[in-house]
Short mmCIF file of C-alpha atoms (C1' of nucleotides) in Angstrom, two decimals:
data_model
loop_
_atom_site.label_atom_id
_atom_site.label_comp_id
_atom_site.label_asym_id
_atom_site.label_seq_id
_atom_site.Cartn_x
_atom_site.Cartn_y
_atom_site.Cartn_z
CA MET P 207 0.00 0.00 0.00
CA ASP P 208 1.71 3.12 -1.13
CA PHE P 209 -0.71 5.96 -1.36
CA LYS P 210 -2.27 8.69 0.70
CA LEU P 211 -5.27 7.59 2.68
CA SER P 212 -7.86 9.98 3.94
CA PHE P 213 -11.42 9.47 5.04
CA LYS P 214 -14.13 12.05 4.93
CA VAL P 215 -15.77 11.99 8.32
CA ASN P 216 -19.30 13.42 8.46
CA GLU P 217 -19.15 17.21 8.76
CA ALA P 218 -21.64 17.21 11.60
CA VAL P 219 -18.94 15.69 13.83
CA TYR P 220 -16.58 18.64 13.73
CA LEU P 221 -16.73 22.43 13.59
CA ARG P 222 -13.66 22.69 11.37
CA ASP P 223 -12.23 19.78 9.41
CA PRO P 224 -9.14 18.54 11.27
CA GLU P 225 -7.80 16.87 8.10
CA ALA P 226 -7.63 20.27 6.42
CA SER P 227 -4.90 21.82 8.55
CA GLU P 228 -1.68 20.96 10.31
CA LEU P 229 -3.10 21.94 13.67
CA GLY P 230 -6.13 19.80 13.01
CA LYS P 231 -4.05 16.74 12.24
CA LEU P 232 -1.96 17.35 15.34
CA ILE P 233 -5.11 17.51 17.45
CA ILE P 234 -6.15 14.04 16.30
CA LYS P 235 -2.69 12.59 16.69
CA HIS P 236 -2.19 13.96 20.19
CA SER P 237 -5.74 13.11 21.21
CA ILE P 238 -5.14 9.46 20.40
CA ASP P 239 -1.99 9.47 22.51
CA LEU P 240 -3.62 11.31 25.40
CA ILE P 241 -6.92 9.41 25.47
CA TYR P 242 -4.91 6.20 25.48
CA ASN P 243 -2.75 7.41 28.35
CA LEU P 244 -5.38 9.07 30.54
CA GLY P 245 -8.58 7.29 29.57
CA PHE P 246 -11.47 9.26 28.08
CA GLU P 247 -12.92 10.41 31.42
CA SER P 248 -9.69 12.13 32.50
CA PHE P 249 -8.92 13.49 29.07
CA THR P 250 -9.64 17.23 28.71
CA PHE P 251 -9.11 19.85 26.01
CA LYS P 252 -6.98 21.79 28.44
CA LYS P 253 -4.58 18.88 28.94
CA LEU P 254 -4.54 18.27 25.19
CA ALA P 255 -3.71 21.92 24.51
CA VAL P 256 -0.88 21.95 27.04
CA GLU P 257 0.49 18.70 25.58
CA MET P 258 0.45 20.19 22.09
CA GLY P 259 1.69 23.60 23.09
CA THR P 260 -1.46 25.31 21.89
CA THR P 261 -4.52 26.70 23.63
CA GLU P 262 -7.85 25.29 24.69
CA ALA P 263 -9.69 27.80 22.50
CA SER P 264 -7.89 26.50 19.42
CA VAL P 265 -9.09 22.97 20.08
CA TYR P 266 -12.63 24.22 20.59
CA ARG P 267 -12.54 25.67 17.11
CA TYR P 268 -12.30 22.16 15.73
CA PHE P 269 -14.60 20.24 18.05
CA GLU P 270 -17.60 21.26 20.09
CA ASN P 271 -16.52 19.01 22.96
CA LYS P 272 -14.47 15.95 23.76
CA HIS P 273 -17.34 13.60 22.99
CA ARG P 274 -17.36 14.87 19.41
CA LEU P 275 -13.62 14.45 19.19
CA LEU P 276 -13.94 10.82 20.31
CA LEU P 277 -16.75 10.34 17.82
CA TYR P 278 -14.43 11.67 15.11
CA ILE P 279 -11.67 9.24 16.05
CA ILE P 280 -14.04 6.29 16.23
CA SER P 281 -15.76 7.26 12.96
CA TRP P 282 -12.39 7.47 11.35
CA TYR P 283 -11.58 3.99 12.64
CA TRP P 284 -14.88 2.59 11.33
CA LYS P 285 -14.22 4.07 7.90
CA TYR P 286 -10.69 2.79 7.94
CA MET P 287 -11.84 -0.70 8.95
CA ASP P 288 -14.44 -0.60 6.20
CA PHE P 289 -11.76 0.27 3.69
CA LEU P 290 -9.39 -2.40 4.99
CA ILE P 291 -12.09 -5.03 4.74
CA ASP P 292 -12.74 -4.16 1.09
CA TYR P 293 -9.03 -4.23 0.45
CA GLN P 294 -8.41 -7.58 2.15
CA LEU P 295 -11.44 -9.33 0.70
CA GLN P 296 -10.57 -8.36 -2.88
CA ASN P 297 -9.24 -11.71 -4.00
CA ILE P 298 -11.23 -13.94 -1.73
CA THR P 299 -14.26 -15.64 -3.20
CA ASP P 300 -15.09 -18.14 -0.48
CA ASN P 301 -17.55 -16.60 1.96
CA LYS P 302 -16.27 -18.59 4.91
CA GLN P 303 -12.79 -17.29 4.23
CA LYS P 304 -14.18 -13.77 3.92
CA LEU P 305 -15.82 -13.95 7.30
CA LYS P 306 -12.70 -15.43 8.85
CA THR P 307 -10.65 -12.58 7.44
CA ILE P 308 -13.08 -10.01 8.83
CA ILE P 309 -13.01 -11.57 12.29
CA LYS P 310 -9.24 -11.65 12.22
CA MET P 311 -9.16 -7.94 11.43
CA LEU P 312 -11.65 -7.06 14.15
CA THR P 313 -9.71 -8.95 16.79
CA HIS P 314 -6.18 -7.90 15.94
CA GLU P 315 -4.24 -4.69 15.82
CA LEU P 316 -4.44 -2.62 12.69
CA PRO P 317 -1.73 -3.23 10.10
CA ILE P 318 1.28 -1.10 10.95
CA SER P 319 1.93 0.95 7.87
CA ALA P 320 -1.11 1.81 5.87
CA GLY P 321 -1.34 4.84 3.64
CA GLY P 322 1.10 7.06 5.45
CA LEU P 323 -1.04 7.52 8.52
CA ASP P 324 0.92 8.59 11.50
CA TYR P 325 -1.66 7.83 14.12
CA ASN P 326 -0.46 5.36 16.73
CA LYS P 327 -2.19 2.14 15.67
CA LYS P 328 -1.70 0.36 18.96
CA PHE P 329 -3.22 3.24 20.89
CA LEU P 330 -6.05 3.66 18.40
CA ASN P 331 -6.87 0.00 18.79
CA GLN P 332 -7.01 0.19 22.55
CA ILE P 333 -9.17 3.29 22.36
CA VAL P 334 -11.61 1.48 20.10
CA ILE P 335 -11.72 -1.42 22.56
CA SER P 336 -12.16 0.67 25.70
CA GLU P 337 -13.93 3.83 24.59
CA SER P 338 -15.88 3.25 21.39
CA SER P 339 -19.17 2.32 23.01
CA LYS P 340 -19.14 5.63 24.87
CA VAL P 341 -19.92 7.46 21.64
CA TYR P 342 -23.42 6.00 21.48
CA LEU P 343 -24.13 5.01 25.10
CA VAL P 344 -25.31 8.54 25.88
CA LYS P 345 -28.66 10.09 26.63
CA GLU P 346 -28.52 12.19 23.45
CA VAL P 347 -28.06 9.19 21.14
CA THR P 348 -31.30 9.79 19.24
CA GLU P 349 -30.48 13.45 18.70
CA ILE P 350 -26.91 12.69 17.62
CA ASN P 351 -28.07 9.88 15.35
CA LYS P 352 -30.22 12.30 13.34
CA SER P 353 -27.14 13.91 11.82
CA GLU P 354 -26.09 10.51 10.44
CA VAL P 355 -22.80 10.45 12.29
CA PHE P 356 -23.16 6.75 13.11
CA LYS P 357 -23.43 5.93 9.41
CA PRO P 358 -19.87 4.51 9.17
CA TYR P 359 -20.66 2.03 11.94
CA LYS P 360 -23.92 1.07 10.29
CA GLU P 361 -22.20 0.64 6.95
CA LEU P 362 -19.50 -1.53 8.46
CA CYS P 363 -22.18 -3.59 10.13
CA ALA P 364 -24.11 -3.87 6.84
CA LYS P 365 -20.98 -4.93 5.00
CA ILE P 366 -20.31 -7.74 7.46
CA ALA P 367 -23.99 -8.67 7.41
CA ALA P 368 -23.82 -9.04 3.64
CA VAL P 369 -21.01 -11.57 3.97
CA VAL P 370 -22.93 -13.36 6.72
CA SER P 371 -26.00 -13.59 4.49
CA ALA P 372 -23.94 -14.74 1.51
CA TYR P 373 -22.45 -17.48 3.65
CA ASN P 374 -25.78 -18.60 5.05
CA LYS P 375 -28.80 -17.32 3.16
CA LYS P 376 -31.23 -18.69 5.69
CA TYR P 377 -29.80 -17.05 8.75
CA ALA P 378 -32.35 -14.67 10.22
CA TYR P 379 -30.18 -12.17 12.12
CA PRO P 380 -27.29 -11.06 9.92
CA LYS P 381 -27.12 -7.50 11.22
CA SER P 382 -27.49 -8.35 14.88
CA LEU P 383 -24.86 -11.05 14.51
CA SER P 384 -22.56 -8.53 12.86
CA SER P 385 -22.99 -5.89 15.54
CA THR P 386 -22.54 -8.61 18.16
CA ILE P 387 -19.35 -9.79 16.47
CA ILE P 388 -17.99 -6.25 16.47
CA GLU P 389 -18.95 -5.50 20.07
CA ALA P 390 -17.96 -8.91 21.38
CA SER P 391 -14.58 -8.55 19.67
CA HIS P 392 -13.99 -5.45 21.73
CA HIS P 393 -15.42 -6.83 24.93
CA GLN P 394 -13.58 -10.11 24.82
CA GLN P 395 -10.31 -8.33 24.13
CA PHE P 396 -10.97 -5.97 27.03
CA PHE P 397 -12.03 -8.75 29.37
CA SER P 398 -9.16 -11.03 28.46
CA GLN P 399 -6.79 -8.16 29.21
CA HIS P 400 -8.36 -6.85 32.41
CA LEU P 401 -11.04 -9.18 33.77
CA PRO P 402 -9.95 -12.60 32.51
CA ARG P 403 -12.40 -14.46 34.75
CA LEU P 404 -15.16 -13.29 32.41
CA THR P 405 -13.50 -15.25 29.61
CA ASP P 406 -11.86 -18.60 28.92
CA VAL P 407 -8.53 -17.06 27.99
CA THR P 408 -5.39 -18.98 28.89
CA PRO P 409 -1.87 -17.61 29.29
CA LYS P 410 -0.96 -19.41 26.07
CA ASN P 411 -3.62 -18.10 23.72
CA LYS P 412 -3.84 -14.54 25.07
CA ASN P 413 -3.31 -12.85 21.70
CA GLU P 414 -5.44 -15.21 19.67
CA PHE P 415 -8.18 -15.77 22.20
CA ALA P 416 -10.78 -13.23 21.04
CA CYS P 417 -10.32 -14.32 17.44
CA LEU P 418 -10.75 -18.00 18.31
CA PHE P 419 -13.82 -17.39 20.39
CA ILE P 420 -15.55 -15.14 17.88
CA GLU P 421 -14.80 -17.51 15.01
CA ASN P 422 -16.23 -20.39 16.99
CA LEU P 423 -19.24 -18.26 17.84
CA ALA P 424 -19.91 -17.07 14.29
CA PHE P 425 -19.52 -20.45 12.59
CA GLY P 426 -21.33 -22.18 15.42
CA VAL P 427 -24.38 -20.06 14.69
CA LEU P 428 -24.05 -20.04 10.92
CA GLY P 429 -23.04 -23.68 10.46
CA MET J 268 -42.39 -13.64 47.16
CA ASP J 269 -43.16 -12.07 50.45
CA PHE J 270 -40.02 -11.25 52.31
CA LYS J 271 -37.45 -8.52 52.69
CA LEU J 272 -34.69 -8.65 50.15
CA SER J 273 -31.36 -7.06 50.69
CA PHE J 274 -27.99 -7.61 49.11
CA LYS J 275 -24.67 -6.94 50.71
CA VAL J 276 -22.70 -4.99 48.21
CA ASN J 277 -18.92 -5.07 48.68
CA GLU J 278 -17.88 -2.52 51.29
CA ALA J 279 -15.14 -1.16 49.07
CA VAL J 280 -17.82 0.37 46.86
CA TYR J 281 -19.19 2.80 49.42
CA LEU J 282 -17.97 4.95 52.29
CA ARG J 283 -21.10 4.42 54.37
CA ASP J 284 -23.56 1.59 53.70
CA PRO J 285 -26.59 3.13 51.99
CA GLU J 286 -28.78 0.17 53.03
CA ALA J 287 -28.17 1.04 56.67
CA SER J 288 -30.00 4.37 56.78
CA GLU J 289 -33.05 6.13 55.42
CA LEU J 290 -30.94 8.77 53.74
CA GLY J 291 -28.79 6.07 52.16
CA LYS J 292 -31.79 4.28 50.69
CA LEU J 293 -33.15 7.58 49.40
CA ILE J 294 -29.84 8.30 47.71
CA ILE J 295 -30.04 5.04 45.75
CA LYS J 296 -33.69 5.49 44.89
CA HIS J 297 -33.27 9.04 43.67
CA SER J 298 -30.03 8.22 41.87
CA ILE J 299 -31.81 5.58 39.80
CA ASP J 300 -34.47 8.11 38.85
CA LEU J 301 -31.99 10.85 38.07
CA ILE J 302 -29.43 8.77 36.18
CA TYR J 303 -32.29 7.43 34.08
CA ASN J 304 -33.55 10.93 33.37
CA LEU J 305 -30.27 12.75 32.79
CA GLY J 306 -27.90 10.00 31.68
CA PHE J 307 -24.82 9.23 33.71
CA GLU J 308 -22.64 11.95 32.17
CA SER J 309 -25.01 14.76 33.16
CA PHE J 310 -25.82 13.29 36.54
CA THR J 311 -24.08 15.09 39.42
CA PHE J 312 -24.16 14.85 43.21
CA LYS J 313 -25.26 18.45 43.33
CA LYS J 314 -28.33 17.77 41.19
CA LEU J 315 -29.05 14.65 43.22
CA ALA J 316 -28.84 16.59 46.48
CA VAL J 317 -31.16 19.33 45.23
CA GLU J 318 -33.62 16.71 43.97
CA MET J 319 -33.62 15.01 47.39
CA GLY J 320 -33.65 18.18 49.44
CA THR J 321 -30.34 17.34 51.05
CA THR J 322 -26.80 18.58 50.53
CA GLU J 323 -23.93 17.54 48.31
CA ALA J 324 -21.79 16.92 51.38
CA SER J 325 -24.28 14.37 52.69
CA VAL J 326 -24.11 12.38 49.48
CA TYR J 327 -20.33 12.47 49.57
CA ARG J 328 -20.48 10.81 52.96
CA TYR J 329 -21.90 7.70 51.27
CA PHE J 330 -19.97 7.56 48.01
CA GLU J 331 -16.56 8.78 46.99
CA ASN J 332 -17.84 9.85 43.58
CA LYS J 333 -20.58 9.19 41.08
CA HIS J 334 -18.69 6.33 39.47
CA ARG J 335 -18.79 4.45 42.78
CA LEU J 336 -22.48 5.15 43.11
CA LEU J 337 -23.10 3.70 39.66
CA LEU J 338 -20.95 0.72 40.57
CA TYR J 339 -23.11 0.22 43.66
CA ILE J 340 -26.32 0.28 41.62
CA ILE J 341 -24.93 -2.09 39.00
CA SER J 342 -23.47 -4.43 41.65
CA TRP J 343 -26.82 -4.47 43.34
CA TYR J 344 -28.44 -5.39 40.02
CA TRP J 345 -25.95 -8.19 39.41
CA LYS J 346 -26.59 -9.62 42.86
CA TYR J 347 -30.32 -9.31 42.36
CA MET J 348 -30.15 -11.02 38.96
CA ASP J 349 -28.03 -13.77 40.50
CA PHE J 350 -30.66 -14.28 43.18
CA LEU J 351 -33.51 -14.23 40.67
CA ILE J 352 -31.80 -16.83 38.51
CA ASP J 353 -31.43 -19.17 41.49
CA TYR J 354 -35.03 -18.57 42.36
CA GLN J 355 -36.38 -19.14 38.85
CA LEU J 356 -34.26 -22.20 38.10
CA GLN J 357 -35.31 -23.98 41.30
CA ASN J 358 -37.72 -26.43 39.77
CA ILE J 359 -36.21 -26.71 36.33
CA THR J 360 -34.07 -29.75 35.63
CA ASP J 361 -33.67 -29.49 31.88
CA ASN J 362 -30.54 -27.51 31.05
CA LYS J 363 -31.93 -26.16 27.82
CA GLN J 364 -34.91 -24.81 29.71
CA LYS J 365 -32.58 -23.34 32.32
CA LEU J 366 -30.62 -21.44 29.72
CA LYS J 367 -33.79 -20.24 28.04
CA THR J 368 -35.05 -18.95 31.36
CA ILE J 369 -31.79 -17.11 32.01
CA ILE J 370 -31.84 -15.48 28.58
CA LYS J 371 -35.43 -14.43 29.08
CA MET J 372 -34.50 -12.76 32.35
CA LEU J 373 -31.51 -10.97 30.87
CA THR J 374 -33.53 -9.59 27.99
CA HIS J 375 -36.67 -8.50 29.82
CA GLU J 376 -37.55 -6.06 32.52
CA LEU J 377 -37.16 -7.17 36.10
CA PRO J 378 -40.28 -8.64 37.72
CA ILE J 379 -42.35 -5.84 39.17
CA SER J 380 -42.78 -6.69 42.79
CA ALA J 381 -39.94 -8.58 44.37
CA GLY J 382 -39.11 -8.44 48.02
CA GLY J 383 -40.49 -5.02 48.80
CA LEU J 384 -37.90 -3.11 46.79
CA ASP J 385 -39.02 0.32 45.87
CA TYR J 386 -36.44 1.01 43.22
CA ASN J 387 -37.95 1.79 39.86
CA LYS J 388 -37.45 -1.45 37.93
CA LYS J 389 -37.98 0.06 34.51
CA PHE J 390 -35.41 2.75 35.17
CA LEU J 391 -32.96 0.33 36.73
CA ASN J 392 -33.24 -1.85 33.67
CA GLN J 393 -32.53 1.00 31.29
CA ILE J 394 -29.57 2.07 33.42
CA VAL J 395 -28.14 -1.42 33.24
CA ILE J 396 -28.56 -1.40 29.46
CA SER J 397 -27.08 2.03 28.86
CA GLU J 398 -24.61 2.60 31.68
CA SER J 399 -23.40 -0.69 33.11
CA SER J 400 -20.35 -1.05 30.90
CA LYS J 401 -19.12 2.33 32.09
CA VAL J 402 -18.29 0.82 35.47
CA TYR J 403 -15.46 -1.25 34.01
CA LEU J 404 -14.57 0.59 30.80
CA VAL J 405 -12.29 2.95 32.71
CA LYS J 406 -8.56 3.43 32.89
CA GLU J 407 -8.50 2.39 36.55
CA VAL J 408 -10.16 -0.99 35.95
CA THR J 409 -7.19 -3.01 37.22
CA GLU J 410 -6.93 -0.94 40.36
CA ILE J 411 -10.68 -1.10 41.03
CA ASN J 412 -10.75 -4.82 40.30
CA LYS J 413 -8.28 -5.50 43.12
CA SER J 414 -10.90 -4.69 45.73
CA GLU J 415 -13.12 -7.44 44.29
CA VAL J 416 -15.98 -5.12 43.47
CA PHE J 417 -16.62 -6.89 40.16
CA LYS J 418 -17.14 -10.18 41.94
CA PRO J 419 -20.95 -10.13 41.56
CA TYR J 420 -20.57 -9.83 37.79
CA LYS J 421 -18.02 -12.62 37.72
CA GLU J 422 -20.25 -14.82 39.86
CA LEU J 423 -23.23 -14.20 37.63
CA CYS J 424 -21.09 -15.03 34.63
CA ALA J 425 -19.81 -18.20 36.33
CA LYS J 426 -23.34 -19.26 37.20
CA ILE J 427 -24.49 -18.94 33.60
CA ALA J 428 -21.30 -20.65 32.42
CA ALA J 429 -22.10 -23.61 34.66
CA VAL J 430 -25.47 -24.03 32.97
CA VAL J 431 -23.82 -23.67 29.57
CA SER J 432 -21.31 -26.38 30.45
CA ALA J 433 -24.00 -28.65 31.86
CA TYR J 434 -25.94 -28.28 28.61
CA ASN J 435 -22.95 -28.94 26.40
CA LYS J 436 -19.98 -30.47 28.17
CA LYS J 437 -17.74 -30.20 25.14
CA TYR J 438 -18.18 -26.48 24.54
CA ALA J 439 -14.83 -24.74 24.97
CA TYR J 440 -15.85 -21.18 25.87
CA PRO J 441 -18.56 -21.25 28.54
CA LYS J 442 -17.45 -18.09 30.33
CA SER J 443 -16.86 -16.02 27.22
CA LEU J 444 -20.20 -17.13 25.86
CA SER J 445 -21.84 -16.12 29.13
CA SER J 446 -20.26 -12.67 29.24
CA THR J 447 -21.15 -12.27 25.57
CA ILE J 448 -24.74 -13.27 26.26
CA ILE J 449 -24.96 -10.70 29.06
CA GLU J 450 -23.33 -7.90 27.10
CA ALA J 451 -25.11 -8.68 23.86
CA SER J 452 -28.43 -8.72 25.72
CA HIS J 453 -27.77 -5.14 26.72
CA HIS J 454 -26.39 -4.04 23.37
CA GLN J 455 -29.12 -5.57 21.30
CA GLN J 456 -31.76 -4.02 23.52
CA PHE J 457 -30.03 -0.64 23.25
CA PHE J 458 -29.55 -0.91 19.50
CA SER J 459 -33.08 -2.10 18.82
CA GLN J 460 -34.34 0.89 20.78
CA HIS J 461 -32.03 3.57 19.40
CA LEU J 462 -30.01 2.35 16.41
CA PRO J 463 -32.23 -0.33 14.87
CA ARG J 464 -30.18 -0.53 11.69
CA LEU J 465 -27.56 -2.37 13.71
CA THR J 466 -30.09 -5.11 14.36
CA ASP J 467 -32.74 -7.14 12.57
CA VAL J 468 -35.55 -5.90 14.78
CA THR J 469 -38.98 -5.44 13.21
CA PRO J 470 -41.82 -3.23 14.43
CA LYS J 471 -43.67 -6.40 15.36
CA ASN J 472 -41.08 -8.16 17.50
CA LYS J 473 -39.62 -5.08 19.21
CA ASN J 474 -40.07 -6.39 22.74
CA GLU J 475 -39.07 -9.96 22.05
CA PHE J 476 -36.29 -9.26 19.60
CA ALA J 477 -33.25 -9.37 21.88
CA CYS J 478 -34.51 -12.55 23.52
CA LEU J 479 -35.10 -14.27 20.17
CA PHE J 480 -31.71 -13.29 18.82
CA ILE J 481 -29.76 -14.30 21.91
CA GLU J 482 -31.58 -17.61 22.15
CA ASN J 483 -30.83 -18.33 18.52
CA LEU J 484 -27.22 -17.35 19.11
CA ALA J 485 -26.73 -19.44 22.22
CA PHE J 486 -28.36 -22.61 20.93
CA GLY J 487 -26.78 -22.11 17.53
CA VAL J 488 -23.37 -22.29 19.15
CA LEU J 489 -24.20 -24.97 21.70
CA GLY J 490 -26.32 -27.16 19.44
"C1'" DT I 266 -1.10 47.98 -0.42
"C1'" DG I 267 -5.05 46.99 1.79
"C1'" DA I 268 -9.15 44.12 2.69
"C1'" DC I 269 -10.31 40.01 4.72
"C1'" DA I 270 -10.12 35.70 6.49
"C1'" DT I 271 -7.76 32.44 9.45
"C1'" DT I 272 -5.39 31.37 13.66
"C1'" DA I 273 -3.55 32.43 18.25
"C1'" DA I 274 -3.65 34.47 22.93
"C1'" DT I 275 -5.92 36.21 26.84
"C1'" DA I 276 -9.45 36.51 29.89
"C1'" DG I 277 -13.39 35.30 32.04
"C1'" DC I 278 -17.54 32.77 33.89
"C1'" DA I 279 -20.56 29.00 35.35
"C1'" DT I 280 -20.49 24.39 36.69
"C1'" DT I 281 -18.34 20.37 38.60
"C1'" DA I 282 -15.98 17.68 41.88
"C1'" DC I 283 -14.64 17.65 45.77
"C1'" DT I 284 -13.07 18.97 51.17
"C1'" DA I 285 -13.47 21.23 55.58
"C1'" DT I 286 -15.80 23.16 59.48
"C1'" DC I 287 -19.19 23.58 62.75
"C1'" DA I 288 -23.89 23.44 64.46
"C1'" DT I 289 -27.77 20.49 65.22
"C1'" DT I 290 -30.42 16.47 65.49
"C1'" DT I 291 -30.89 11.55 66.48
"C1'" DA I 292 -29.67 7.09 68.17
"C1'" DT I 293 -27.23 4.40 72.10
"C1'" DA I 294 -25.61 2.84 76.23
"C1'" DA I 295 -23.94 3.90 81.11
"C1'" DT S 88 -31.62 10.26 82.61
"C1'" DT S 89 -27.71 12.01 81.00
"C1'" DA S 90 -23.57 11.85 78.46
"C1'" DT S 91 -21.75 10.72 74.35
"C1'" DA S 92 -21.09 9.44 70.08
"C1'" DA S 93 -22.77 9.19 65.41
"C1'" DA S 94 -25.36 11.03 61.54
"C1'" DT S 95 -27.09 14.92 59.15
"C1'" DG S 96 -27.46 19.76 57.77
"C1'" DA S 97 -25.71 24.28 56.63
"C1'" DT S 98 -22.22 27.02 54.84
"C1'" DA S 99 -18.01 27.96 52.66
"C1'" DG S 100 -14.25 27.38 49.92
"C1'" DT S 101 -10.84 25.54 46.29
"C1'" DA S 102 -9.16 23.72 42.08
"C1'" DA S 103 -10.33 21.85 37.82
"C1'" DT S 104 -13.48 21.60 33.93
"C1'" DG S 105 -16.21 23.08 30.10
"C1'" DC S 106 -17.06 26.57 27.36
"C1'" DT S 107 -17.48 31.65 25.30
"C1'" DA S 108 -16.09 36.19 24.04
"C1'" DT S 109 -12.76 39.56 22.67
"C1'" DT S 110 -8.82 41.16 20.92
"C1'" DA S 111 -4.20 40.53 18.71
"C1'" DA S 112 -1.30 38.60 15.17
"C1'" DT S 113 -0.55 36.44 10.82
"C1'" DG S 114 -1.12 35.13 6.25
"C1'" DT S 115 -3.15 35.74 1.39
"C1'" DC S 116 -4.59 37.27 -2.74
"C1'" DA S 117 -7.15 41.26 -5.47
#
DNA sequence: TGACATTAATAGCATTACTATCATTTATAA
DNA sequence: TTATAAATGATAGTAATGCTATTAATGTCA
């Protein structure tokens, strides 16, 4: 992969497009580092500004609040994952293999060098695991949803659902299975890292565990 | 059921036991109402105090912060669910029927009148669906976990896992399946309410949807 | 060069998340 | 009953957070 990647995130997410300026790109880059290090609850625009050597007010020109910033990062990830899935499925015809590939991608770190992105992939991955559900688990979800900002997630879900349906035409819950696969991928990774008693992880299969479980789950249901 | 129910929540969760005083019980009751109405992010001890006609300082005497209060409510729910499962499984011998009963309980509102509890069951249920994952999806999870406050969740998970294993002795991931069933029950209820495109819900099966999907998932995997 | 738009810097304010102090009420036990 | 401790209430205060407004500086292209 040797080209410039960029994803148009829904304009409703930001006040000023962070991809369109140096400062904007720095905000995203440093946010990923800082949210990873502090956790989303302790992350503030003030701390971000100090870290970057800029001011709070500058950050507020790009994002209404930190929730929107997180939504931007997660949207970006969803779009990126969507792209990667297309890319990786290109030469695969077998639907079982397609689904396996998707599950592998959802349960492993992002490929290191993809399209000259200098976001920290490891951090981004952990943020997705620990923080992504916080973008929709809010009181205002219905209001936020009206501006279509969750579209990338829905599209990703629909894409996986299409593979699920192609693999098993009779299966009645392709979309719910897909959203469950995505969410369970995150949860099982989080649990196996921090609350292993909620899983069947062993010291030996720590890195592969989520992938193994989700594969078993998906093909158990789909036959 | 005609008796007084009360669950000992781990002492590390609170500063003063809210079950042990009138004010304490009022704090929990009003918190459930207020968290439901405002969402956890907008909920503050100040607002709670005003609502109850007491002071912020009084609330702080019971809980270190609002995260601990949420953890108390969710722990209480886990313990209650654990109790209800025992109660409901009493006369069931068939493991398939046991698992069905558990899934039904996880995907439906709590029974209305149980043991003279005057917490709003509908609100408590919605809080569990929307807010419960926020108790562990925090940077300090490892630190918090040391004081065993997640034990009720782990015990609930282990209890379900035992039924799973009894139903299918060869199944390799009983605990992960159980935590997935719990989490997916919440997610699918949330999604079918607020982001239906992530599910296969129909206007007709709105109330039964999560139950149907999870049942299909569980028995699909377990045979 | 000058008009105009973008970005930065400063300041400020209301709310949040606590902590401390002291007076008052209520339960308890000598 | 009285003393004594424990729980609550009232008031205040501090530092951090979340956000807005205003002005200053910088670039840009007609």
